[in-house]
XYZ file of C-alpha atoms in Angstrom:
327
model
C 35.156 -10.401 -14.420
C 34.085 -12.293 -11.242
C 31.010 -14.743 -11.606
C 28.426 -13.060 -9.647
C 25.260 -13.523 -11.303
C 23.185 -16.599 -12.623
C 22.301 -15.086 -16.107
C 25.832 -13.803 -17.446
C 29.446 -13.936 -17.735
C 30.981 -10.617 -18.286
C 34.241 -9.543 -19.744
C 35.719 -6.172 -19.570
C 37.320 -4.802 -22.857
C 39.916 -2.127 -22.578
C 39.632 0.375 -25.436
C 41.457 3.608 -26.169
C 38.597 5.997 -25.262
C 35.692 4.260 -23.440
C 35.876 0.652 -22.277
C 33.133 -1.788 -22.995
C 31.854 -4.848 -21.242
C 30.825 -7.863 -23.082
C 27.589 -9.464 -21.553
C 27.747 -13.239 -22.523
C 24.362 -14.890 -21.576
C 24.473 -18.215 -19.621
C 20.682 -18.660 -20.227
C 17.612 -16.582 -20.826
C 15.433 -15.770 -17.722
C 12.933 -14.766 -20.306
C 12.876 -18.225 -21.801
C 14.037 -16.992 -25.326
C 16.096 -18.551 -27.884
C 19.636 -16.995 -28.302
C 18.901 -14.606 -30.948
C 15.595 -13.556 -29.542
C 17.237 -13.162 -26.063
C 19.928 -10.734 -27.749
C 17.348 -8.570 -29.381
C 15.323 -8.466 -26.191
C 18.275 -7.325 -24.044
C 19.343 -4.749 -26.663
C 16.012 -3.123 -26.616
C 16.419 -2.934 -22.814
C 19.570 -1.130 -22.853
C 18.648 1.097 -25.848
C 15.588 2.335 -24.167
C 16.672 2.412 -20.437
C 19.820 4.259 -21.273
C 17.719 7.177 -22.654
C 17.257 8.282 -19.054
C 20.860 8.614 -18.333
C 21.333 5.925 -15.755
C 21.959 2.938 -17.816
C 24.846 1.840 -19.855
C 24.735 2.439 -23.411
C 24.348 -0.300 -26.196
C 27.272 -0.509 -28.562
C 26.665 -3.633 -30.548
C 25.504 -7.387 -30.597
C 27.835 -10.472 -30.765
C 25.761 -12.975 -32.788
C 25.471 -16.548 -31.669
C 28.226 -18.786 -32.852
C 30.046 -22.082 -32.022
C 32.427 -19.969 -29.886
C 29.494 -18.083 -28.297
C 26.435 -20.342 -28.366
C 24.111 -17.655 -26.992
C 26.067 -14.590 -28.360
C 26.565 -11.376 -26.255
C 25.944 -7.828 -26.209
C 28.627 -4.913 -25.958
C 27.712 -2.173 -23.521
C 29.480 0.907 -21.853
C 31.628 -0.060 -19.094
C 30.772 1.769 -15.780
C 33.248 2.588 -13.293
C 31.730 2.790 -9.893
C 31.446 1.250 -6.484
C 28.560 -0.884 -5.282
C 25.663 0.625 -3.763
C 25.674 1.467 0.035
C 22.516 1.480 1.617
C 20.875 3.367 3.000
C 23.058 6.195 2.122
C 22.610 5.652 -1.746
C 18.773 5.099 -1.781
C 18.106 8.720 -3.051
C 20.350 8.065 -5.936
C 18.810 4.690 -6.671
C 15.188 6.357 -6.672
C 16.575 9.138 -9.101
C 17.897 6.320 -11.391
C 14.637 4.371 -11.329
C 12.688 7.615 -11.943
C 14.678 8.332 -15.010
C 13.252 5.078 -16.555
C 9.760 5.670 -15.181
C 9.158 8.989 -16.570
C 10.277 8.050 -19.951
C 7.578 8.392 -22.837
C 5.875 5.067 -23.318
C 5.498 4.219 -27.049
C 2.289 3.118 -28.456
C 1.477 -0.397 -27.908
C 2.317 -1.756 -31.401
C 5.989 -0.079 -30.899
C 6.682 -1.612 -27.583
C 7.987 -4.908 -29.010
C 10.265 -6.772 -28.380
C 9.699 -5.901 -24.715
C 6.777 -7.494 -22.754
C 3.832 -5.132 -22.527
C 0.800 -6.853 -21.173
C -2.645 -5.209 -21.560
C -2.896 -5.508 -17.899
C 0.460 -5.482 -16.177
C -1.053 -6.227 -12.583
C -2.915 -9.335 -13.914
C 0.091 -10.384 -15.729
C 2.258 -10.253 -12.617
C -0.461 -12.238 -10.723
C -0.299 -14.907 -13.400
C 3.507 -14.958 -13.310
C 3.690 -15.338 -9.587
C 0.956 -18.118 -9.612
C 2.960 -19.822 -12.273
C 5.985 -19.928 -10.216
C 3.923 -20.725 -7.131
C 3.387 -24.258 -8.714
C 7.105 -24.828 -7.625
C 6.024 -24.643 -3.932
C 5.118 -28.210 -3.936
C 8.555 -29.382 -5.055
C 10.595 -26.838 -2.867
C 10.675 -28.858 0.411
C 9.026 -26.139 2.452
C 7.879 -26.842 6.008
C 4.137 -26.640 6.615
C 4.078 -23.309 8.397
C 6.217 -21.591 5.649
C 3.985 -22.781 2.912
C 0.877 -21.677 4.769
C 2.406 -18.279 5.231
C 3.176 -17.714 1.799
C -0.228 -19.055 0.648
C -1.915 -16.491 2.959
C -0.024 -13.799 1.427
C -0.879 -14.972 -2.180
C -4.553 -15.107 -1.270
C -4.125 -11.509 -0.146
C -3.206 -10.241 -3.348
C -6.066 -7.911 -4.735
C -7.485 -8.893 -8.184
C -7.625 -5.289 -9.330
C -5.660 -2.263 -8.581
C -7.247 1.355 -8.126
C -6.939 3.620 -11.177
C -4.217 5.992 -11.170
C -0.528 6.595 -12.535
C 0.945 3.950 -10.456
C -1.331 1.384 -12.310
C -0.425 2.374 -15.698
C 2.333 0.714 -17.747
C 5.873 2.550 -17.748
C 9.228 1.301 -18.786
C 10.689 -0.762 -15.640
C 13.749 -2.717 -14.997
C 12.086 -5.535 -13.162
C 15.472 -6.491 -11.705
C 16.203 -3.506 -9.561
C 17.869 -4.907 -6.537
C 20.658 -2.924 -5.172
C 23.460 -5.380 -6.424
C 22.711 -4.349 -9.809
C 23.606 -0.580 -9.322
C 27.108 1.029 -9.464
C 27.568 4.356 -8.129
C 29.977 6.627 -9.976
C 32.226 9.222 -8.372
C 29.787 12.012 -9.115
C 27.090 10.102 -7.141
C 25.149 8.855 -10.229
C 23.490 5.580 -9.589
C 23.578 3.381 -12.682
C 21.565 0.291 -13.213
C 24.129 -2.092 -15.086
C 21.937 -5.353 -15.495
C 19.170 -4.819 -17.839
C 17.754 -7.919 -19.348
C 14.125 -8.125 -17.960
C 12.723 -4.764 -18.782
C 9.062 -4.366 -19.653
C 6.181 -1.981 -19.591
C 4.827 -2.830 -16.303
C 4.127 -0.995 -12.952
C 6.685 1.236 -11.345
C 5.949 -0.235 -7.925
C 7.770 -3.558 -8.762
C 10.981 -1.584 -9.275
C 10.711 0.411 -5.952
C 9.928 -2.994 -4.223
C 12.887 -4.790 -5.858
C 15.147 -2.057 -4.798
C 14.347 -1.880 -1.187
C 12.580 -5.299 0.121
C 14.661 -7.405 2.525
C 14.999 -10.303 0.004
C 16.782 -7.695 -2.316
C 18.965 -5.774 -0.074
C 20.399 -8.937 1.622
C 20.984 -10.643 -1.583
C 24.174 -9.131 -2.973
C 27.248 -9.456 -0.704
C 28.862 -6.247 -1.874
C 25.565 -4.078 -1.242
C 24.141 -6.062 1.595
C 21.979 -4.090 4.157
C 18.999 -4.588 6.344
C 16.814 -1.461 5.891
C 14.396 -0.232 8.409
C 11.003 0.773 7.327
C 12.032 4.263 8.456
C 14.775 4.036 5.980
C 12.567 2.817 3.199
C 9.578 5.381 3.468
C 11.946 8.200 2.564
C 13.135 6.322 -0.384
C 9.548 6.043 -1.930
C 9.019 9.595 -0.967
C 12.098 10.873 -2.882
C 10.995 8.717 -5.902
C 7.441 10.311 -5.675
C 9.198 13.753 -5.657
C 11.404 12.854 -8.679
C 8.420 11.554 -10.708
C 5.555 13.631 -9.636
C 3.419 10.494 -8.967
C 1.909 11.106 -5.770
C -1.129 9.563 -3.661
C -0.066 6.096 -5.066
C 0.517 4.445 -1.746
C -2.085 1.590 -2.024
C -0.869 0.495 -5.507
C 2.875 0.880 -4.523
C 2.375 -1.346 -1.485
C 0.249 -3.939 -3.434
C 3.157 -3.958 -5.950
C 5.660 -4.493 -3.114
C 3.669 -7.522 -1.758
C 3.452 -8.973 -5.309
C 7.227 -8.350 -5.849
C 7.972 -10.106 -2.797
C 5.917 -13.155 -3.464
C 7.587 -13.094 -7.007
C 10.792 -13.518 -5.381
C 9.642 -16.143 -2.878
C 8.132 -18.250 -5.589
C 11.292 -17.791 -7.802
C 13.265 -19.227 -4.710
C 10.928 -22.163 -4.727
C 11.471 -22.647 -8.441
C 15.217 -22.326 -8.219
C 15.288 -24.737 -5.288
C 13.205 -27.184 -7.308
C 15.301 -27.035 -10.696
C 18.888 -26.162 -9.957
C 20.096 -29.509 -9.822
C 18.952 -30.305 -13.392
C 21.569 -31.131 -15.978
C 22.386 -27.913 -18.189
C 20.530 -27.496 -21.219
C 22.635 -28.981 -24.045
C 20.703 -27.119 -26.741
C 21.626 -23.673 -25.122
C 18.135 -22.328 -25.496
C 15.704 -20.677 -23.097
C 16.044 -20.662 -19.273
C 18.426 -22.894 -17.569
C 19.241 -22.616 -13.775
C 21.542 -25.486 -13.654
C 24.458 -25.268 -11.220
C 26.717 -26.395 -14.032
C 26.627 -22.853 -15.355
C 27.998 -21.057 -12.344
C 30.944 -21.199 -9.895
C 30.577 -23.182 -6.996
C 30.856 -20.229 -4.592
C 28.054 -18.387 -6.433
C 25.658 -21.395 -6.158
C 26.531 -21.908 -2.510
C 25.786 -18.184 -1.987
C 22.309 -18.517 -3.942
C 21.413 -21.594 -1.957
C 21.948 -19.763 1.188
C 19.860 -16.820 0.389
C 17.196 -19.204 -0.962
C 17.038 -21.246 1.970
C 16.971 -18.038 4.282
C 14.197 -16.302 2.415
C 12.053 -19.511 2.611
C 12.226 -19.764 6.403
C 9.296 -18.972 8.704
C 11.398 -16.156 10.624
C 12.173 -14.353 7.595
C 8.823 -14.462 6.207
C 7.436 -13.045 9.453
C 9.866 -10.496 9.490
C 8.969 -9.111 6.026
C 5.381 -9.116 6.868
C 6.037 -7.082 9.877
C 8.137 -4.625 8.036
C 5.420 -4.187 5.395
C 2.716 -3.377 8.202
C 5.275 -0.656 9.569
C 5.830 0.752 6.181
C 2.348 0.997 5.169
C 1.826 3.106 8.447
C 4.667 5.288 7.694
C 3.612 6.001 4.196
C 0.100 6.758 5.355
C -0.983 10.137 4.344
C -1.425 11.029 8.138
C 1.924 9.795 9.028
C 4.513 12.350 10.363
C 8.033 12.276 9.369
């Protein structure tokens, strides 16, 4: 299949009844060795598919000389790329299918990440990635804007369902969804699931830095189109009155994306990891066209006009989601 992602190659396997897709890792975005990476991804598919909006897991291809990082076999999904804003309600329902699943006891959540305090863990992750800002070649104004947004992140969230850990994708940008003929949105890329905050998924599905990432699903959403998406999800999950937490998660997810862009810009020219273990953003692992696309998006998102654009969108969305706002 076409090389469209920095983490996997994909091979469509035709079978007599149900086709499969072989997901062959180029690297581990979780920083895991090949065997642990496969176990982690297998758990992502096995658990998320219980909601009916993710491919089923069929097997693991262990690491070998032919496949140094091994692979997963999952159900092939026949569908079209997501079209925004038309498919936002279906994406909201797909995300809700993960978010309402029962959460296992803490000792049964392994191997998926399950920090005791998901918000604090996210702050630590963003701040760790922010160390790459020094090496990302940002102009002074862009750096100052990002640092101001980082400083505005609250240290704690108000208690409520939105601040409690649920199964989340943590990679819910629209390019990772396919929509079937029946209108069911299916999240086909599941390697970073964790027990975290639902607001991260909602943000990743609707932020400018997500909806303009993938060429096939690219769209610039208006806040007036994003607000109904949030409300549809609230209706599907029953999680109401969580606006403050969801908007805090939205800012954190945006800053996670921006600091990831800085990280990629600072590390993508390194040589590939000859040991084929852990994280590896080397351009040697992907097609030139894909790398050119990623470089274009990274430069775009780290520019002052786009940072200001997202800040303004966030202010408008907050007003639209206010309890006193009128549709």
